[in-house]
CSV table of C-alpha atoms and ligand atoms in Angstrom, one decimal:
chain,number,residue,atom,x,y,z
A,1,MET,CA,-13.2,-4.3,-34.2
A,2,ALA,CA,-15.3,-3.7,-30.9
A,3,PHE,CA,-13.4,-3.7,-27.7
A,4,ASN,CA,-14.6,-4.0,-24.1
A,5,GLU,CA,-16.4,-0.2,-23.6
A,6,ARG,CA,-16.0,-0.7,-20.0
A,7,PHE,CA,-11.9,0.3,-20.5
A,8,ALA,CA,-12.7,2.8,-23.4
A,9,ASN,CA,-11.9,5.7,-21.2
A,10,LEU,CA,-9.0,5.0,-18.9
A,11,PRO,CA,-6.4,7.4,-19.1
A,12,ALA,CA,-2.6,5.9,-20.3
A,13,TYR,CA,-0.9,4.3,-17.2
A,14,ALA,CA,1.4,7.2,-14.9
A,15,PHE,CA,4.7,5.0,-16.5
A,16,PRO,CA,3.7,5.7,-20.3
A,17,ARG,CA,2.3,8.8,-19.7
A,18,LEU,CA,5.5,10.4,-17.8
A,19,ARG,CA,7.9,8.4,-20.5
A,20,ALA,CA,5.8,10.4,-22.5
A,21,LEU,CA,6.4,13.7,-20.7
A,22,LEU,CA,10.3,13.5,-20.2
A,23,ASP,CA,12.0,11.1,-22.8
A,24,ALA,CA,11.9,13.9,-25.2
A,25,HIS,CA,13.9,15.7,-23.1
A,26,ALA,CA,17.8,15.1,-22.2
A,27,PRO,CA,18.2,14.7,-18.9
A,28,GLY,CA,20.2,17.1,-16.7
A,29,GLY,CA,22.7,15.2,-15.3
A,30,ASP,CA,23.3,11.4,-14.2
A,31,PRO,CA,19.2,9.7,-14.1
A,32,ILE,CA,17.8,8.5,-10.7
A,33,ALA,CA,15.0,7.1,-10.7
A,34,MET,CA,12.6,8.2,-8.4
A,35,THR,CA,9.5,6.7,-9.6
A,36,ILE,CA,8.7,2.9,-9.5
A,37,GLY,CA,7.7,1.4,-6.0
A,38,GLU,CA,10.3,-1.4,-6.8
A,39,PRO,CA,11.8,-1.9,-3.5
A,40,LYS,CA,16.1,-2.5,-4.6
A,41,HIS,CA,16.9,-3.8,-0.5
A,42,PRO,CA,18.2,-7.7,-1.0
A,43,ALA,CA,16.8,-10.1,-0.5
A,44,PRO,CA,17.2,-13.3,1.7
A,45,ASP,CA,20.0,-15.1,-0.6
A,46,TRP,CA,18.6,-18.3,0.1
A,47,ILE,CA,15.7,-17.6,-2.5
A,48,GLY,CA,17.6,-18.7,-5.5
A,49,PRO,CA,18.8,-22.1,-3.9
A,50,MET,CA,15.7,-23.5,-2.7
A,51,LEU,CA,13.6,-22.6,-5.5
A,52,ALA,CA,16.4,-24.5,-7.6
A,53,ALA,CA,16.1,-27.2,-5.7
A,54,GLU,CA,11.7,-27.3,-5.9
A,55,ALA,CA,11.8,-27.1,-9.3
A,56,ALA,CA,10.7,-29.8,-9.5
A,57,GLY,CA,7.3,-28.5,-8.6
A,58,PHE,CA,7.0,-26.5,-11.7
A,59,GLN,CA,5.9,-30.2,-13.5
A,60,THR,CA,2.9,-30.3,-11.1
A,61,TYR,CA,-0.6,-27.7,-11.5
A,62,PRO,CA,0.3,-25.7,-8.4
A,63,PRO,CA,-2.9,-25.9,-5.7
A,64,ASN,CA,-5.4,-23.3,-6.7
A,65,ASP,CA,-5.8,-21.8,-2.8
A,66,GLY,CA,-2.6,-22.4,-2.0
A,67,GLU,CA,-0.7,-25.5,0.1
A,68,PRO,CA,-2.0,-26.1,3.1
A,69,GLY,CA,1.8,-24.9,4.3
A,70,LEU,CA,1.1,-21.9,3.0
A,71,LEU,CA,-1.5,-21.0,3.9
A,72,SER,CA,-0.6,-21.9,7.8
A,73,ALA,CA,2.6,-20.2,7.4
A,74,ILE,CA,1.2,-16.9,5.8
A,75,ALA,CA,-2.0,-17.3,9.3
A,76,ALA,CA,0.8,-18.0,11.8
A,77,TRP,CA,2.6,-14.5,10.2
A,78,ILE,CA,-1.5,-13.0,10.4
A,79,ALA,CA,-1.4,-14.0,14.1
A,80,ARG,CA,2.4,-12.9,15.2
A,81,ARG,CA,1.8,-9.7,13.5
A,82,TYR,CA,-1.6,-8.5,14.9
A,83,GLY,CA,-2.3,-11.4,17.2
A,84,ALA,CA,-5.3,-12.2,15.3
A,85,THR,CA,-6.6,-15.6,14.0
A,86,VAL,CA,-7.9,-16.6,10.8
A,87,ASP,CA,-8.5,-19.3,9.8
A,88,PRO,CA,-6.5,-20.7,6.8
A,89,ASP,CA,-9.4,-21.2,4.8
A,90,ARG,CA,-10.2,-18.1,5.2
A,91,LEU,CA,-7.3,-17.8,3.2
A,92,MET,CA,-5.7,-17.7,-0.2
A,93,VAL,CA,-2.3,-17.0,-2.2
A,94,ALA,CA,-2.1,-15.0,-4.5
A,95,ASN,CA,-0.2,-13.5,-7.3
A,96,GLY,CA,0.8,-10.7,-5.7
A,97,THR,CA,-2.0,-8.4,-4.1
A,98,ARG,CA,-2.4,-6.7,-7.5
A,99,GLU,CA,-4.5,-9.9,-8.7
A,100,ALA,CA,-6.1,-10.4,-6.3
A,101,LEU,CA,-7.3,-6.6,-5.3
A,102,PHE,CA,-8.8,-7.7,-9.3
A,103,ASN,CA,-10.2,-11.0,-8.8
A,104,ALA,CA,-12.1,-10.5,-5.6
A,105,CYS,CA,-13.5,-7.2,-6.1
A,106,LEU,CA,-14.7,-9.0,-9.5
A,107,ALA,CA,-16.1,-12.6,-6.7
A,108,LEU,CA,-17.7,-10.6,-4.0
A,109,CYS,CA,-19.3,-7.0,-6.2
A,110,PRO,CA,-23.1,-8.0,-6.6
A,111,GLU,CA,-24.5,-6.9,-9.9
A,112,HIS,CA,-27.4,-5.1,-8.1
A,113,LYS,CA,-27.5,-3.3,-4.8
A,114,ARG,CA,-30.9,-1.4,-3.9
A,115,GLY,CA,-32.5,-1.7,-6.7
A,116,GLY,CA,-29.4,-0.2,-8.7
A,117,ARG,CA,-26.1,-0.3,-10.5
A,118,PRO,CA,-23.3,-0.8,-7.2
A,119,VAL,CA,-20.7,1.6,-6.9
A,120,VAL,CA,-16.7,0.7,-5.5
A,121,ALA,CA,-15.4,3.6,-3.9
A,122,MET,CA,-11.9,4.4,-3.7
A,123,PRO,CA,-9.7,7.1,-2.2
A,124,ASN,CA,-8.1,9.5,-5.0
A,125,PRO,CA,-5.1,9.1,-5.8
A,126,PHE,CA,-5.3,5.7,-5.4
A,127,TYR,CA,-3.7,1.9,-6.5
A,128,GLN,CA,-4.7,2.6,-10.0
A,129,VAL,CA,-6.2,-1.3,-10.3
A,130,TYR,CA,-8.7,-0.5,-7.9
A,131,GLY,CA,-10.9,1.8,-10.8
A,132,VAL,CA,-10.1,-0.9,-13.6
A,133,ALA,CA,-11.2,-3.1,-11.1
A,134,ALA,CA,-14.5,-1.4,-10.2
A,135,LEU,CA,-15.3,-1.4,-13.8
A,136,ALA,CA,-14.3,-5.3,-15.0
A,137,ALA,CA,-17.8,-5.0,-12.1
A,138,GLY,CA,-19.8,-3.1,-14.2
A,139,ALA,CA,-19.9,-1.3,-10.9
A,140,GLU,CA,-19.7,2.8,-10.7
A,141,PRO,CA,-16.3,3.7,-9.5
A,142,LEU,CA,-16.7,6.9,-6.8
A,143,TYR,CA,-13.4,9.0,-6.2
A,144,LEU,CA,-13.1,9.8,-2.6
A,145,PRO,CA,-10.1,13.2,-2.5
A,146,ALA,CA,-7.9,12.0,-0.3
A,147,THR,CA,-6.1,15.0,0.6
A,148,ARG,CA,-4.7,16.9,3.5
A,149,GLU,CA,-7.7,18.1,4.8
A,150,THR,CA,-9.4,14.2,4.7
A,151,GLY,CA,-5.6,13.3,6.5
A,152,PHE,CA,-4.4,11.9,3.5
A,153,LEU,CA,-7.6,8.9,3.7
A,154,PRO,CA,-10.9,8.5,1.9
A,155,ASP,CA,-14.0,10.3,4.0
A,156,TYR,CA,-16.5,8.1,4.2
A,157,ARG,CA,-17.8,9.2,7.4
A,158,GLY,CA,-18.9,12.3,5.6
A,159,LEU,CA,-20.7,10.4,2.6
A,160,PRO,CA,-24.2,10.9,2.7
A,161,PRO,CA,-26.2,7.3,4.0
A,162,ALA,CA,-28.1,7.7,0.3
A,163,VAL,CA,-24.5,7.3,-1.1
A,164,LEU,CA,-23.1,4.9,1.5
A,165,ASP,CA,-25.9,2.4,1.0
A,166,ARG,CA,-25.0,2.5,-3.0
A,167,ILE,CA,-21.4,1.3,-2.2
A,168,ALA,CA,-20.5,-2.7,-2.4
A,169,ILE,CA,-16.8,-2.3,-2.2
A,170,ALA,CA,-15.6,0.1,0.1
A,171,TYR,CA,-11.2,-0.1,-0.9
A,172,VAL,CA,-8.8,1.5,2.0
A,173,CYS,CA,-5.1,1.7,1.2
A,174,THR,CA,-2.7,1.6,4.5
A,175,PRO,CA,-0.2,2.9,5.1
A,176,ALA,CA,-1.6,4.5,1.7
A,177,ASN,CA,0.4,4.7,-1.3
A,178,PRO,CA,0.7,7.5,-2.6
A,179,GLN,CA,0.0,9.9,0.2
A,180,GLY,CA,1.9,8.2,2.9
A,181,ALA,CA,-0.6,8.1,6.0
A,182,VAL,CA,-2.1,5.0,8.0
A,183,ALA,CA,-5.2,4.6,8.6
A,184,SER,CA,-6.3,4.0,12.6
A,185,ALA,CA,-7.6,0.9,14.6
A,186,GLY,CA,-9.9,3.7,15.0
A,187,TYR,CA,-10.8,4.6,11.4
A,188,LEU,CA,-11.2,1.3,10.3
A,189,ALA,CA,-13.3,0.0,12.7
A,190,ASP,CA,-15.4,3.5,12.2
A,191,LEU,CA,-15.7,2.8,8.4
A,192,LEU,CA,-16.6,-2.0,9.5
A,193,ALA,CA,-19.8,-0.1,11.2
A,194,LEU,CA,-20.3,1.7,8.2
A,195,ALA,CA,-20.1,-1.6,5.8
A,196,GLU,CA,-22.1,-2.9,8.6
A,197,ARG,CA,-24.7,-0.5,8.8
A,198,HIS,CA,-25.1,0.4,4.8
A,199,GLY,CA,-24.5,-3.4,4.5
A,200,PHE,CA,-21.1,-3.1,2.1
A,201,CYS,CA,-17.3,-4.4,2.0
A,202,VAL,CA,-14.5,-2.5,3.0
A,203,PHE,CA,-11.5,-3.7,1.1
A,204,SER,CA,-8.1,-2.9,3.1
A,205,ASP,CA,-5.1,-3.1,1.2
A,206,GLU,CA,-1.8,-3.6,2.9
A,207,CYS,CA,0.9,-4.3,1.2
A,208,TYR,CA,3.2,-1.6,2.6
A,209,SER,CA,2.0,-3.0,6.6
A,210,GLU,CA,5.6,-4.2,7.2
A,211,VAL,CA,7.3,-0.4,6.2
A,212,TRP,CA,6.8,2.2,8.8
A,213,ARG,CA,8.8,4.8,11.1
A,214,THR,CA,7.6,4.8,14.5
A,215,ALA,CA,4.7,1.9,15.0
A,216,PRO,CA,3.5,-1.4,12.9
A,217,PRO,CA,0.6,0.1,11.2
A,218,PRO,CA,-3.1,-2.1,12.6
A,219,GLY,CA,-4.6,-3.9,10.5
A,220,LEU,CA,-8.4,-4.3,9.4
A,221,LEU,CA,-8.2,-8.4,10.1
A,222,ALA,CA,-7.6,-7.6,14.2
A,223,VAL,CA,-9.4,-4.2,13.9
A,224,ALA,CA,-12.9,-6.8,12.8
A,225,ALA,CA,-12.2,-10.0,15.2
A,226,GLY,CA,-11.2,-6.8,18.4
A,227,GLN,CA,-15.0,-5.8,17.7
A,228,GLY,CA,-16.8,-9.1,16.6
A,229,ALA,CA,-17.4,-7.6,12.9
A,230,ASP,CA,-19.3,-9.8,10.4
A,231,PRO,CA,-15.9,-11.5,9.4
A,232,GLU,CA,-17.7,-11.3,5.5
A,233,ARG,CA,-17.7,-7.3,5.8
A,234,ALA,CA,-13.9,-6.8,5.7
A,235,VAL,CA,-11.1,-8.4,2.7
A,236,VAL,CA,-7.7,-8.4,3.3
A,237,PHE,CA,-4.9,-8.2,0.7
A,238,ASN,CA,-1.1,-8.3,1.7
A,239,SER,CA,2.3,-9.4,-0.5
A,240,LEU,CA,5.2,-10.7,-0.2
A,241,SER,CA,6.2,-7.6,-3.0
A,242,LYS,CA,7.2,-5.2,-0.6
A,243,ARG,CA,7.9,-6.9,2.4
A,244,SER,CA,10.5,-9.1,1.8
A,245,ASN,CA,11.5,-7.4,-1.6
A,246,VAL,CA,10.6,-9.4,-4.0
A,247,PRO,CA,7.8,-7.8,-6.1
A,248,GLY,CA,9.0,-10.4,-9.2
A,249,LEU,CA,7.9,-13.6,-7.2
A,250,ARG,CA,4.5,-12.6,-7.5
A,251,SER,CA,3.0,-13.7,-4.0
A,252,GLY,CA,0.4,-12.1,-1.8
A,253,PHE,CA,-2.6,-13.1,-0.7
A,254,VAL,CA,-6.6,-12.7,0.0
A,255,ALA,CA,-8.3,-13.5,3.2
A,256,ALA,CA,-12.1,-12.9,3.4
A,257,GLY,CA,-15.4,-14.0,5.2
A,258,PRO,CA,-15.4,-18.1,4.7
A,259,ALA,CA,-18.5,-17.1,1.7
A,260,GLY,CA,-16.6,-14.5,0.5
A,261,MET,CA,-13.4,-16.5,0.5
A,262,ALA,CA,-15.5,-19.5,-1.1
A,263,ARG,CA,-16.9,-16.8,-4.1
A,264,ILE,CA,-13.6,-15.7,-4.6
A,265,ARG,CA,-11.6,-19.5,-4.6
A,266,GLN,CA,-14.3,-20.3,-6.6
A,267,LEU,CA,-13.2,-17.6,-9.2
A,268,ARG,CA,-9.8,-18.4,-9.6
A,269,ALA,CA,-10.6,-22.6,-9.7
A,270,TYR,CA,-12.3,-21.4,-13.4
A,271,ALA,CA,-11.1,-18.7,-14.4
A,272,GLY,CA,-7.9,-17.8,-12.4
A,273,ALA,CA,-3.7,-18.0,-12.6
A,274,PRO,CA,-2.1,-20.3,-9.0
A,275,VAL,CA,1.2,-19.5,-7.8
A,276,PRO,CA,3.5,-22.2,-9.1
A,277,LEU,CA,4.4,-24.6,-6.6
A,278,PRO,CA,8.7,-23.7,-6.0
A,279,ILE,CA,7.0,-20.0,-5.4
A,280,GLN,CA,4.8,-21.3,-2.7
A,281,ARG,CA,7.4,-23.2,-0.9
A,282,VAL,CA,9.8,-19.9,-1.0
A,283,SER,CA,6.9,-18.1,0.1
A,284,ALA,CA,5.8,-19.7,2.9
A,285,ARG,CA,9.5,-19.8,4.0
A,286,LEU,CA,10.0,-16.1,3.4
A,287,TRP,CA,6.4,-15.4,6.0
A,288,ALA,CA,8.3,-17.1,8.6
A,289,ASP,CA,10.6,-15.3,8.4
A,290,GLU,CA,11.4,-11.0,10.1
A,291,ALA,CA,14.6,-11.2,10.3
A,292,HIS,CA,14.9,-9.7,6.9
A,293,VAL,CA,12.4,-8.0,6.9
A,294,ALA,CA,13.3,-5.8,10.3
A,295,ALA,CA,16.9,-5.6,8.3
A,296,SER,CA,15.0,-3.8,5.6
A,297,ARG,CA,13.0,-1.8,7.8
A,298,ALA,CA,15.6,-0.9,9.2
A,299,LEU,CA,17.0,1.0,5.7
A,300,TYR,CA,14.2,2.7,5.3
A,301,HIS,CA,14.3,4.0,8.7
A,302,ALA,CA,18.0,5.7,8.3
A,303,LYS,CA,16.0,6.9,4.5
A,304,PHE,CA,13.4,8.2,5.8
A,305,ALA,CA,15.8,10.6,8.8
A,306,ASP,CA,18.0,11.4,5.8
A,307,ALA,CA,15.3,13.0,3.7
A,308,ASP,CA,14.1,14.8,7.0
A,309,THR,CA,17.4,16.2,7.7
A,310,ILE,CA,17.5,17.2,3.7
A,311,LEU,CA,13.8,17.9,2.8
A,312,GLY,CA,12.8,19.2,6.6
A,313,GLY,CA,13.2,22.7,5.7
A,314,VAL,CA,10.4,22.6,2.5
A,315,PRO,CA,7.4,23.8,2.8
A,316,GLY,CA,4.5,21.5,2.9
A,317,TYR,CA,7.3,18.5,3.5
A,318,ALA,CA,6.0,15.1,6.1
A,319,ALA,CA,7.6,12.3,6.7
A,320,PRO,CA,5.1,9.8,5.8
A,321,GLU,CA,4.2,7.7,8.3
A,322,GLY,CA,4.0,4.4,6.8
A,323,GLY,CA,5.3,2.9,3.0
A,324,PHE,CA,8.0,4.3,0.9
A,325,PHE,CA,7.0,7.5,-0.9
A,326,LEU,CA,7.5,11.1,0.1
A,327,TRP,CA,4.1,12.5,-1.4
A,328,LEU,CA,5.3,16.0,-1.4
A,329,PRO,CA,3.7,19.4,-3.0
A,330,VAL,CA,5.1,21.3,-5.5
A,331,PRO,CA,6.0,25.2,-6.0
A,332,GLY,CA,3.4,26.6,-8.3
A,333,GLY,CA,0.9,23.7,-7.7
A,334,ASP,CA,1.8,22.2,-11.3
A,335,GLY,CA,3.5,18.3,-9.7
A,336,GLN,CA,4.8,18.0,-14.1
A,337,ALA,CA,6.0,20.9,-14.4
A,338,ALA,CA,8.0,20.1,-11.7
A,339,ALA,CA,8.0,16.4,-13.0
A,340,LEU,CA,10.1,18.2,-15.7
A,341,ARG,CA,11.9,21.1,-14.6
A,342,LEU,CA,13.5,18.3,-12.5
A,343,TRP,CA,13.9,15.5,-14.7
A,344,GLN,CA,16.3,18.7,-17.1
A,345,ARG,CA,17.8,20.7,-14.1
A,346,THR,CA,19.3,17.0,-12.0
A,347,GLY,CA,18.0,13.7,-13.7
A,348,VAL,CA,16.0,12.7,-11.2
A,349,ARG,CA,12.7,10.8,-12.5
A,350,VAL,CA,9.7,11.2,-10.3
A,351,LEU,CA,6.2,10.8,-10.7
A,352,PRO,CA,3.6,14.0,-11.5
A,353,GLY,CA,0.5,13.2,-8.5
A,354,GLU,CA,-2.1,13.4,-10.9
A,355,TYR,CA,-1.0,10.8,-12.7
A,356,LEU,CA,-2.4,8.3,-10.1
A,357,ALA,CA,-5.4,10.5,-9.6
A,358,ARG,CA,-9.0,11.0,-11.5
A,359,ASP,CA,-10.0,14.1,-12.2
A,360,ASP,CA,-13.3,15.8,-10.0
A,361,ALA,CA,-16.2,17.2,-11.8
A,362,GLU,CA,-14.6,20.3,-11.9
A,363,GLY,CA,-11.7,19.3,-13.6
A,364,GLY,CA,-9.9,19.4,-10.5
A,365,ASN,CA,-7.4,16.9,-9.8
A,366,PRO,CA,-6.3,16.3,-6.3
A,367,GLY,CA,-2.7,14.7,-6.6
A,368,ARG,CA,-1.8,17.5,-9.4
A,369,GLY,CA,0.4,19.9,-7.3
A,370,TYR,CA,2.1,16.6,-5.9
A,371,ILE,CA,5.0,14.5,-6.9
A,372,ARG,CA,5.6,11.1,-5.6
A,373,VAL,CA,8.9,9.9,-4.8
A,374,ALA,CA,9.6,6.9,-4.3
A,375,LEU,CA,12.5,6.3,-1.7
A,376,VAL,CA,13.6,2.0,-3.1
A,377,ALA,CA,17.3,3.0,-4.3
A,378,PRO,CA,20.3,2.0,-1.7
A,379,PRO,CA,20.1,4.7,0.6
A,380,ASP,CA,23.9,6.6,-0.2
A,381,GLN,CA,21.3,6.6,-4.0
A,382,THR,CA,18.9,7.8,-2.6
A,383,ARG,CA,20.3,10.8,-0.7
A,384,ALA,CA,21.8,11.9,-3.2
A,385,GLY,CA,18.5,11.8,-5.6
A,386,LEU,CA,16.8,13.9,-1.9
A,387,ILE,CA,19.5,16.4,-2.1
A,388,ARG,CA,19.4,17.2,-6.0
A,389,LEU,CA,15.6,17.2,-6.3
A,390,ARG,CA,16.0,20.0,-3.2
A,391,ASP,CA,18.3,21.5,-5.1
A,392,GLY,CA,16.5,21.5,-8.2
A,393,LEU,CA,13.0,22.8,-7.1
A,394,PHE,CA,13.4,24.1,-4.4
A,395,GLY,CA,16.7,26.1,-3.9
B,401,PLP,C1,-0.9,0.0,-3.3
B,401,PLP,C2,-0.4,-0.8,-3.6
B,401,PLP,N1,-1.8,-1.8,-3.8
B,401,PLP,C3,-0.7,-3.6,-4.3
B,401,PLP,C4,0.2,-2.9,-5.2
B,401,PLP,C5,0.1,-4.7,-6.0
B,401,PLP,O1,1.6,-4.8,-5.5
B,401,PLP,P1,1.9,-6.5,-5.3
B,401,PLP,O2,0.8,-6.7,-6.5
B,401,PLP,O3,3.4,-6.3,-6.0
B,401,PLP,O4,1.8,-7.3,-4.2
B,401,PLP,C6,1.4,-2.0,-5.0
B,401,PLP,C7,2.0,-1.7,-5.9
B,401,PLP,O5,2.6,-0.7,-6.1
B,401,PLP,C8,0.6,-0.5,-4.3
B,401,PLP,O6,1.8,0.3,-4.4
């Protein structure tokens, strides 16, 4: 039996690797999971009743691109949040950002760029779908260190022009998972200018945009509009998963230029899975409501403050600017050993940073010295987990 060679060398996904690392060992206390980025704050209580009221919509095929009411609710949210005007024709509803991050790359990555195999570039460590999207598109993935030295964002400006010329798509994640860095408007503007000069497209994964600490992170759509950039250069992804604490709803969107969106929509029409109509209706109402988002953010603020108090004295600790992960350097520089030690001593489960990163040519891995700690649980449980983490690893 032959299988697609493009995916032959993928490492095992982070969570099976974590189970293989930890599950043979007894936890040193009641387990506390701080691994997966699954928000545990309350979601609006009207979602269930509204889904039930809209259930007849499950009996029809949903509109592929999104109902007009949903697309205008998203456009209105973008206008409120970023002050940017986006025509609903430049939007498409998606089953969360992961699906869209993958399919938009398939739809927009050319077969060749300047006579050669195109490059799809991304930060390292990174959200893993970017790498698989690059492979699926037949492109060469380029993993750019997003480390303390680079401000925890990929340094596109530092790449040689010959490499930039080969890039077809450049992913950026802001706020970044796992590092928690926020790309400034200046960073995004520079990236768009590079994209214009070297003929590539910027894919901005903004699904943590509403989980921020001191100020709302800038978004690529507004930056592009502000500098009069070619709208085809900017493709933006967002979702309700983190914003509204409904990762299981599978509802997000992608925004692109008119020509790019036509291609993204065409691929959806042939091969995509549209979002069920009742979910589209609920989504429109969620995008229109900010009160539940502000309430959830207030819970994150309380947890960030706890993290500052509990881990403030830990070397290398820095609060994230956005998103809900701590990206914590560990003593000894081995995140895998630290995750195992923590589990065995305290029952706290965290993800070794190297599971979220690719090895470089020298066998180094920019995530190796870190653990990723998700602050998704309710504040009491998060506080208990952080205290055990501090005492178990740094005590
Ligand atoms: C950086 C990043 N992008 C995208 C996603 C996918 O989220 P969803 O498909 O639920 O929108 C996640 C989920 O954890 C993520 O961390």
